[in-house]
Amino acid sequence: MTQQQALYKYSLRLGDNALILSARLSEWCSNAPFLEEDLALTNMALDLIGRAQAMLKYAGEVDGNGKTEDDLAYRRSEREYYNNLIMELPNGDFAYTMVRQLFVSTFELFFFEELQKSTDATLAAIGAKTLKEVKYHHLHAKDWVIRLGDGTAESNRRVQQAVNQLWMYTGELFEMDGTDALLMKDGIAVNAEHLKMGWIQMVTQILALANIELPADGYMQTGSRMGIHTEHLGHILSEMQYLQRAYPDATW
Amino acid sequence: MEQAQETLLREFEEKIECGFAIEPKDKMPAGYRKHLVRQMSQHAHSEVIGMQPEGNWVTRAPSLRAKQILLAKIQDEGGHGLYLYSAAETLGVSRDELIEQLHTGKAKYSNIFNYPALSWADIGAIGWLVDGAAIVNQVSLQRTSYGPYSRAMVRICKEESFHQRQGYEIMAKMMAGTADQKAMAQDAMNRWWWPSLMMFGPHDSDSPHTGDAFRWKIKRHSNDELRQKFIDKTVQQAEVIGLTIPDKDLKWNEEKKCYDHGEINWEEFYRVIGGDGPCNKQRMEHHIRVHNEGAWVREAAEAYSAKQQYSKNA
Ligand SMILES: [Fe+2]
Ligand SMILES: [Fe+2]
Ligand SMILES: [Fe+2]
């Protein structure tokens, strides 16, 4: 693997994470518990689409095959996608979506703090811009998890259930492979393993405020680094790619 | 007592006559308040129910940019709903009550959203025609006599003209595209044209609410005037990109300097208003289901803030 190939894959992975989570969040449009929250969820989805655009555009440039961000988003199949599994899981109830948002945005808080120092100027610039957005996403998710956890018996039960179900998808956030190792040598990629302690500490603190118990350590799901996904990703892509695949000669 | 009522009404109407805006704390006749609550809540509900047909294409938008524009547009509409609910609340009715009225069928929303969004071109047609028709109406409402309503309209109009341009851009792009795209665009045009004309309501000769609304300057232009304005600005836009208006009787009237148009299908109009449009049940069921599914979240938020309040006071 050359550095160019690694950088391509790394930007794809970051782009895919944003793209697939934005797809899930945008499903809340006109489905949220009240209007203000509908707008807030759409806001986050919009931030993530912007991030996906920037990352996938860069991936296309790095690869030099003339592919645009839309080519990469709309013409790759499931096995060529590298987003973490947690991004593609169906939304579940509002508690489930907010707990996922808490787990992911807490990770991203630490991750983009580091990525903005990348020796790769483009990744650093996207990282700095993203960090600002992620701070808001994190605050929003944290407030909701605490509010729901410490709200009624029912909301507490729902949050606890979401935490239990999502826990096994958090390990993948910190996984590293040859791609990361190669790019880390030159200070391009973030050492994700190093972020784990900070993440656990912050999540533990927030869940304690929400009267939620931390699940026991167990098996962590994996596969996305090799493009192996849950059954759900294919359905996201078949909806998302429908027009581009059905009318391959059209521009929109 | 009766005398006092009459004096009040006369003073109120003089004030309106002189072009003053009415503000929430001002005295106003019960009929004025009632008319406004009905109109503003219908307007607010329309913005919110309108999120559904467009939301139907969010997961299938054909490019990242298209998805961004569509999501941001729907978000704007939700924001319009919020301003309008708040403006209606200044008349002493809560958002919960208004939503309750929507769910029981006491309050209406714009009939246009009882039509389905069937292809991507419908997203173009909705932005261009539906928002285009809404703008004509809303520009006129910027000078409506109730202050909070008029101010909400000023904010909303700015965003609506973006929506209209973006919708037109989708149609233009498709008309410059493949044969399939052109066919999709014309099909959307054929399905959305007449319902868009119906958005302005019955002909002036058949409009039941016209009297008071004009005297109190809630309404400043008649249904037919506004409809004519919309037709005149839209026909040319259609021609420029090669779309045909599905009305064989449409032609330029040199004498009146405007377009004559064919007969609107009022039977369809009243049927859809009456509940038998293609999506009436779907739209209402969706809103009620989502509202009910969100109840536990709203309850939890209330319980939490009550606890915070309690520990602050303790
Ligand atoms: Fe609107
Ligand atoms: Fe609208
Ligand atoms: Fe609009």
XYZ file of C-alpha atoms and ligand atoms in Angstrom:
569
model
C 0.000 0.000 0.000
C 1.384 3.401 -1.002
C 0.813 6.518 1.042
C -1.500 7.780 -1.685
C -3.646 4.640 -1.460
C -3.746 4.891 2.309
C -4.744 8.538 2.213
C -7.485 7.714 -0.299
C -8.880 5.029 1.958
C -8.568 7.182 5.060
C -10.500 10.082 3.499
C -13.109 7.671 2.157
C -13.612 6.227 5.622
C -14.064 9.672 7.157
C -16.361 10.688 4.312
C -18.432 7.520 4.603
C -18.890 7.943 8.348
C -20.310 11.408 7.771
C -22.400 10.399 4.769
C -24.067 7.387 6.353
C -24.779 9.052 9.690
C -26.227 12.026 7.815
C -28.485 9.612 5.929
C -29.806 8.256 9.219
C -30.239 11.652 10.867
C -32.049 13.036 7.838
C -34.638 10.255 8.200
C -35.861 12.158 11.263
C -37.015 14.991 9.008
C -40.743 15.465 9.742
C -40.535 12.569 12.226
C -39.107 14.193 15.364
C -40.943 14.433 18.723
C -41.508 18.178 18.223
C -40.722 20.847 15.681
C -37.655 22.392 17.324
C -36.012 18.979 17.527
C -36.891 18.241 13.895
C -34.899 21.318 12.942
C -31.996 20.426 15.248
C -31.661 16.912 13.814
C -31.797 18.299 10.279
C -29.077 20.763 11.231
C -26.777 17.973 12.301
C -27.575 16.021 9.136
C -26.668 19.091 7.084
C -23.332 19.521 8.883
C -22.548 15.890 8.188
C -23.418 16.125 4.486
C -21.074 19.094 4.225
C -18.331 17.091 5.901
C -18.971 14.089 3.629
C -18.754 16.332 0.594
C -15.400 17.755 1.652
C -13.911 14.370 2.583
C -15.119 12.531 -0.520
C -14.035 15.358 -2.792
C -10.584 15.109 -1.260
C -10.598 11.328 -1.635
C -11.304 11.774 -5.352
C -8.476 14.271 -5.688
C -6.017 12.043 -3.845
C -6.930 9.080 -6.013
C -6.587 11.154 -9.178
C -9.096 9.015 -11.083
C -11.312 12.006 -11.838
C -14.106 10.836 -9.542
C -16.255 13.494 -7.924
C -17.736 13.332 -4.437
C -21.040 12.352 -6.043
C -19.433 9.510 -8.031
C -17.988 8.195 -4.791
C -21.223 8.569 -2.843
C -23.644 7.274 -5.470
C -21.712 4.685 -7.469
C -19.951 2.511 -4.880
C -21.483 -0.698 -3.567
C -21.762 -1.917 0.045
C -18.427 -3.734 0.068
C -16.640 -0.560 -1.013
C -18.001 1.469 1.904
C -15.857 1.917 5.035
C -18.079 3.703 7.564
C -18.239 2.318 11.099
C -21.190 -0.002 11.668
C -22.682 2.243 14.350
C -23.438 4.903 11.716
C -25.668 2.646 9.619
C -27.802 1.121 12.394
C -31.477 2.066 12.037
C -32.557 5.082 14.110
C -34.666 3.193 16.634
C -36.472 5.532 19.012
C -35.343 9.041 19.917
C -33.309 7.717 22.854
C -31.428 5.321 20.592
C -30.594 8.077 18.107
C -29.418 10.401 20.887
C -27.270 7.753 22.589
C -25.617 6.953 19.257
C -25.124 10.681 18.744
C -23.498 10.901 22.165
C -21.140 7.972 21.532
C -20.157 9.198 18.076
C -19.867 12.918 18.816
C -17.819 12.279 21.964
C -15.424 10.248 19.851
C -15.372 12.942 17.187
C -14.671 15.636 19.761
C -11.375 13.930 20.558
C -10.717 12.803 16.991
C -11.073 16.149 15.214
C -9.178 17.915 17.986
C -6.243 15.787 16.785
C -7.011 15.765 13.054
C -6.833 19.563 12.919
C -3.116 19.133 13.738
C -2.582 16.727 10.814
C 0.422 17.407 8.588
C -1.965 17.033 5.664
C -3.251 20.568 5.123
C -6.639 19.534 3.702
C -7.439 17.078 6.481
C -6.298 19.647 9.058
C -8.576 22.309 7.570
C -11.597 19.999 7.405
C -10.767 18.823 10.940
C -10.768 22.366 12.323
C -14.066 23.232 10.694
C -15.634 19.944 11.786
C -14.521 20.348 15.383
C -16.648 23.467 15.733
C -19.730 21.626 14.478
C -19.072 18.535 16.563
C -18.910 20.577 19.762
C -22.505 21.553 19.183
C -23.571 17.994 18.265
C -21.962 16.733 21.451
C -23.617 19.317 23.660
C -26.982 18.575 22.127
C -26.656 14.812 22.569
C -25.295 15.131 26.088
C -28.154 17.377 27.175
C -30.718 14.993 25.774
C -29.163 11.851 27.239
C -29.083 13.472 30.682
C -32.577 14.895 30.313
C -34.025 11.570 29.198
C -31.974 9.478 31.602
C -33.075 11.667 34.512
C -36.575 12.337 33.154
C -39.283 9.700 33.662
C -39.017 5.976 34.391
C -39.896 5.250 30.785
C -37.321 7.587 29.277
C -34.672 6.215 31.641
C -35.508 2.668 30.575
C -35.280 3.614 26.899
C -31.882 5.282 27.322
C -30.530 2.325 29.289
C -31.742 -0.041 26.598
C -30.123 2.056 23.862
C -26.825 2.156 25.744
C -26.889 -1.615 26.195
C -27.667 -2.223 22.533
C -25.190 0.246 21.081
C -22.283 -0.530 23.355
C -20.920 -3.379 21.196
C -20.599 -1.000 18.248
C -18.331 1.484 20.029
C -15.149 -0.596 19.881
C -14.854 -0.123 16.144
C -14.440 3.636 16.517
C -10.964 3.054 17.954
C -9.811 0.309 15.571
C -6.672 0.882 13.563
C -5.191 -1.025 10.637
C -2.312 -0.731 8.157
C -3.840 2.378 6.647
C -3.665 4.236 9.953
C -0.198 2.940 10.770
C 1.234 4.067 7.445
C -0.275 7.553 7.670
C 0.590 8.014 11.341
C 4.297 7.746 10.552
C 4.108 11.099 8.790
C 1.691 12.695 11.210
C -1.228 12.556 8.771
C -3.587 10.224 10.623
C -4.840 10.318 14.201
C -3.893 7.613 16.696
C -7.454 6.543 17.472
C -6.417 4.003 20.116
C -5.041 6.857 22.212
C -8.473 8.478 22.306
C -10.123 5.577 24.068
C -9.327 6.547 27.664
C -10.649 10.065 27.240
C -13.780 8.770 25.540
C -14.558 6.237 28.270
C -14.034 8.838 30.968
C -16.298 11.404 29.367
C -19.033 8.917 28.486
C -18.945 7.400 31.982
C -19.335 10.838 33.512
C -22.292 11.769 31.335
C -24.063 8.438 31.828
C -23.631 8.808 35.593
C -25.356 12.197 35.452
C -28.135 10.481 33.487
C -28.566 7.699 36.080
C -27.534 5.157 33.448
C -25.372 2.141 34.114
C -22.312 1.425 32.022
C -22.578 -1.998 30.346
C -20.020 -4.655 31.248
C -17.195 -5.070 28.763
C -18.149 -7.603 26.129
C -17.582 -8.520 22.527
C -17.172 -5.597 20.127
C -18.567 -5.876 16.605
C -16.151 -5.272 13.748
C -15.864 -5.488 9.973
C -16.205 -2.039 8.425
C -12.472 -1.540 7.897
C -12.733 -4.402 5.396
C -16.029 -3.205 3.958
C -18.084 -5.840 5.775
C -21.286 -4.312 7.093
C -24.610 -5.037 8.753
C -27.604 -5.861 6.550
C -28.782 -2.276 6.954
C -26.218 -0.480 4.804
C -27.464 -2.013 1.554
C -30.907 -0.560 2.134
C -29.559 2.926 2.810
C -27.569 2.749 -0.421
C -30.385 1.366 -2.537
C -32.554 4.334 -1.628
C -29.778 6.865 -1.816
C -28.376 5.646 -5.133
C -31.683 4.859 -6.829
C -31.822 7.775 -9.275
C -28.134 7.732 -10.136
C -28.229 3.999 -10.803
C -31.549 3.998 -12.682
C -30.565 6.907 -14.963
C -26.786 6.595 -15.269
C -26.560 9.186 -18.069
C -28.487 11.884 -16.265
C -27.078 14.793 -14.308
C -29.222 16.282 -11.564
C -72.849 47.303 27.066
C -73.949 46.981 23.459
C -73.096 50.644 23.032
C -69.570 50.075 24.341
C -69.070 47.164 21.958
C -70.102 49.286 19.033
C -67.794 52.127 20.046
C -64.955 49.654 20.350
C -65.617 48.246 16.913
C -65.839 51.700 15.376
C -62.572 52.828 16.959
C -60.891 49.632 15.861
C -62.034 49.978 12.281
C -60.968 53.626 12.169
C -57.533 52.633 13.348
C -57.297 50.012 10.630
C -58.640 52.481 8.104
C -55.786 54.867 8.946
C -53.311 52.052 8.277
C -52.184 51.329 11.860
C -50.947 47.865 12.700
C -52.772 45.985 15.444
C -50.515 44.649 18.198
C -51.198 41.792 20.665
C -52.068 44.063 23.619
C -54.456 46.221 21.571
C -58.193 45.841 21.930
C -59.660 43.921 19.034
C -63.121 42.558 18.171
C -63.635 38.865 18.856
C -64.322 38.261 15.160
C -60.944 39.726 14.185
C -59.118 37.557 16.688
C -61.011 34.491 15.588
C -60.363 35.122 11.917
C -56.645 35.574 12.562
C -56.276 32.486 14.726
C -57.970 30.454 12.023
C -55.865 31.874 9.212
C -52.510 31.903 11.018
C -52.892 28.422 12.408
C -53.925 27.115 9.005
C -50.838 28.785 7.610
C -48.596 27.300 10.326
C -50.050 23.818 9.841
C -49.509 24.124 6.087
C -45.812 24.817 6.558
C -45.497 21.757 8.785
C -47.643 19.332 6.778
C -45.809 20.539 3.661
C -42.647 18.986 5.097
C -44.094 15.531 4.392
C -44.309 15.408 0.582
C -40.836 16.920 0.297
C -39.545 14.712 3.099
C -40.627 11.789 0.940
C -37.573 12.451 -1.297
C -34.920 13.222 1.318
C -33.416 9.729 1.286
C -33.522 9.581 -2.528
C -32.148 13.005 -3.497
C -29.863 12.343 -6.486
C -26.745 14.281 -5.444
C -25.149 15.553 -2.245
C -25.909 19.132 -3.243
C -29.511 18.269 -4.103
C -29.959 16.606 -0.747
C -28.449 19.577 1.067
C -30.738 22.038 -0.685
C -33.821 19.905 -0.096
C -33.097 19.313 3.597
C -32.356 22.985 4.172
C -35.582 23.900 2.386
C -37.687 21.575 4.509
C -35.940 22.947 7.569
C -36.913 26.466 6.504
C -40.536 25.360 6.218
C -40.413 23.951 9.747
C -38.964 27.282 10.859
C -41.848 29.097 9.175
C -44.217 26.854 11.079
C -42.484 27.881 14.313
C -42.684 31.641 13.630
C -46.334 31.311 12.748
C -47.228 29.231 15.807
C -45.490 31.861 17.948
C -47.310 34.664 16.140
C -50.619 32.852 16.723
C -49.720 32.385 20.403
C -49.727 36.189 20.794
C -53.514 35.883 20.365
C -53.763 33.708 23.438
C -53.907 30.238 21.933
C -51.151 27.679 22.627
C -49.337 25.509 20.102
C -50.717 22.411 21.829
C -54.268 23.648 21.311
C -53.575 24.423 17.677
C -52.105 20.957 17.073
C -55.087 19.443 18.843
C -57.378 21.334 16.450
C -55.375 20.043 13.499
C -55.725 16.468 14.716
C -59.465 16.703 15.301
C -59.935 18.238 11.857
C -61.170 21.558 13.241
C -58.174 23.348 11.739
C -57.176 22.938 8.106
C -53.911 23.103 6.199
C -53.264 23.961 2.577
C -54.989 21.553 0.265
C -51.970 21.331 -2.011
C -50.169 19.014 0.404
C -52.832 16.384 -0.069
C -51.207 15.621 -3.419
C -48.345 13.097 -3.625
C -44.692 13.814 -4.554
C -44.124 10.974 -6.997
C -40.837 11.690 -8.737
C -37.760 13.829 -8.205
C -39.228 16.352 -10.657
C -42.069 16.838 -8.168
C -39.508 18.357 -5.809
C -38.739 20.880 -8.537
C -42.414 21.484 -9.240
C -43.259 21.951 -5.565
C -40.512 24.525 -5.059
C -41.236 26.374 -8.267
C -45.055 26.241 -8.396
C -46.214 25.657 -4.828
C -43.713 27.981 -3.165
C -44.179 30.309 -6.136
C -47.907 30.478 -5.488
C -47.351 30.807 -1.741
C -45.055 33.795 -2.307
C -47.676 35.708 -4.263
C -50.057 35.234 -1.366
C -47.454 35.967 1.311
C -46.060 39.108 -0.327
C -49.572 40.477 -0.118
C -49.767 39.425 3.557
C -46.604 41.383 4.450
C -48.923 44.374 4.807
C -51.657 42.554 6.692
C -53.062 44.511 9.641
C -51.941 42.268 12.504
C -48.356 43.221 13.424
C -46.921 39.826 14.470
C -48.400 38.159 11.375
C -47.090 40.805 9.031
C -43.605 40.633 10.562
C -43.555 36.845 10.302
C -44.448 37.206 6.620
C -41.571 39.576 5.941
C -39.095 37.047 7.328
C -40.738 34.141 5.546
C -40.950 35.787 2.115
C -37.194 36.164 1.853
C -36.720 32.416 2.226
C -39.629 31.481 -0.001
C -38.107 33.229 -2.995
C -34.981 31.062 -2.562
C -37.172 27.981 -2.549
C -38.886 29.083 -5.701
C -35.601 29.656 -7.529
C -34.171 26.343 -6.351
C -37.268 24.495 -7.511
C -37.079 26.197 -10.877
C -33.416 25.241 -11.119
C -34.319 21.561 -10.664
C -36.910 21.815 -13.446
C -34.508 23.683 -15.749
C -31.798 21.101 -15.186
C -34.149 18.242 -15.960
C -35.485 19.956 -19.074
C -31.890 20.300 -20.269
C -31.234 16.629 -19.496
C -32.100 13.222 -20.948
C -35.437 12.277 -22.532
C -36.411 10.495 -19.307
C -35.714 13.600 -17.266
C -37.719 15.813 -19.610
C -40.655 13.437 -19.450
C -40.487 13.399 -15.638
C -40.441 17.198 -15.519
C -43.414 17.591 -17.868
C -45.353 14.939 -15.964
C -44.750 16.818 -12.713
C -45.862 20.032 -14.390
C -49.057 18.361 -15.589
C -49.914 17.093 -12.113
C -48.998 20.220 -10.104
C -50.238 23.070 -12.316
C -53.945 22.898 -11.564
C -53.637 22.176 -7.834
C -51.279 25.200 -7.642
C -53.978 27.425 -9.169
C -56.426 26.041 -6.615
C -54.138 27.223 -3.796
C -55.612 30.709 -4.176
C -59.043 29.428 -3.241
C -62.458 29.778 -4.890
C -63.303 32.530 -7.351
C -64.052 35.876 -5.703
C -67.716 35.436 -6.524
C -67.811 32.229 -4.395
C -65.442 33.139 -1.550
C -67.226 33.043 1.833
C -64.711 34.890 4.091
C -64.018 37.851 1.874
C -66.022 40.649 3.546
C -64.573 41.093 7.067
C -61.090 40.098 6.006
C -60.949 43.003 3.571
C -62.505 45.564 5.867
C -60.026 44.627 8.599
C -57.169 44.587 6.094
C -56.189 41.045 6.964
C -56.534 40.321 3.284
C -55.530 42.986 0.774
C -55.919 41.280 -2.598
C -58.647 38.960 -3.799
C -58.185 35.286 -4.667
C -58.595 35.938 -8.380
C -56.192 38.893 -8.386
C -53.504 36.823 -6.712
C -54.119 33.819 -8.952
C -53.769 36.035 -12.024
C -50.481 37.432 -10.745
C -49.147 33.912 -10.282
C -50.201 32.755 -13.742
C -48.710 35.783 -15.440
C -45.299 35.391 -13.859
C -45.171 31.601 -14.254
C -46.193 31.075 -17.885
C -43.069 32.764 -19.204
C -40.809 30.851 -16.846
C -42.269 27.605 -18.158
C -41.737 28.641 -21.767
C -38.096 29.553 -21.186
C -37.205 25.994 -20.207
C -39.527 24.304 -22.661
C -42.326 23.134 -20.366
C -45.903 23.122 -21.626
C -48.669 24.471 -19.370
C -51.384 21.785 -19.338
C -54.197 24.185 -20.262
C -55.328 24.331 -23.890
C -57.356 27.462 -23.163
C -54.413 29.430 -21.846
C -53.737 32.436 -24.054
C -52.477 35.992 -23.836
C -55.237 38.577 -23.651
C -53.817 41.664 -25.361
C -56.593 43.896 -24.152
C -56.323 42.997 -20.448
C -52.550 42.483 -20.675
C -52.720 39.166 -18.863
C -53.348 35.485 -19.543
C -56.813 33.988 -19.799
C -56.956 30.483 -18.421
C -59.236 27.464 -18.669
C -61.830 26.395 -16.141
C -60.501 25.121 -12.807
C -61.934 21.795 -11.684
C -63.786 22.991 -8.594
C -65.323 19.625 -8.066
C -61.840 18.233 -7.449
C -61.029 21.217 -5.221
C -64.013 20.598 -2.932
C -63.501 16.851 -2.980
C -59.890 17.194 -1.773
C -60.845 19.787 0.860
C -63.580 17.442 1.965
C -61.015 14.759 2.782
C -60.931 12.595 -0.334
C -57.669 13.808 -1.840
C -54.926 11.285 -2.598
C -52.994 11.923 0.643
C -55.350 13.523 3.212
C -55.462 10.460 5.434
C -51.781 9.698 5.036
C -50.689 13.232 5.990
C -52.925 13.358 9.049
C -52.062 9.855 10.225
C -48.382 10.641 9.868
C -48.654 13.828 11.923
C -50.713 12.155 14.633
C -48.469 9.081 14.797
C -45.274 11.138 15.079
C -46.875 13.409 17.657
C -47.980 10.423 19.755
C -44.656 8.624 19.393
C -42.908 11.741 20.661
C -45.126 12.079 23.736
C -42.725 10.221 26.039
C -39.883 12.544 24.975
C -41.882 15.682 25.710
C -43.031 14.227 29.040
C -39.477 13.337 29.986
C -38.240 16.820 29.113
C -40.984 18.337 31.265
C -40.284 15.988 34.173
C -36.598 16.808 33.992
C -37.092 20.549 33.944
C -39.568 20.293 36.838
C -36.924 18.423 38.855
C -34.318 21.078 38.014
C -36.740 23.785 39.073
C -37.472 21.946 42.316
C -33.823 21.499 43.262
C -33.162 25.159 42.438
C -35.951 26.251 44.784
C -35.108 23.746 47.541
Fe -42.675 28.253 4.033
Fe -44.199 26.811 1.908
Fe -40.983 27.467 0.994
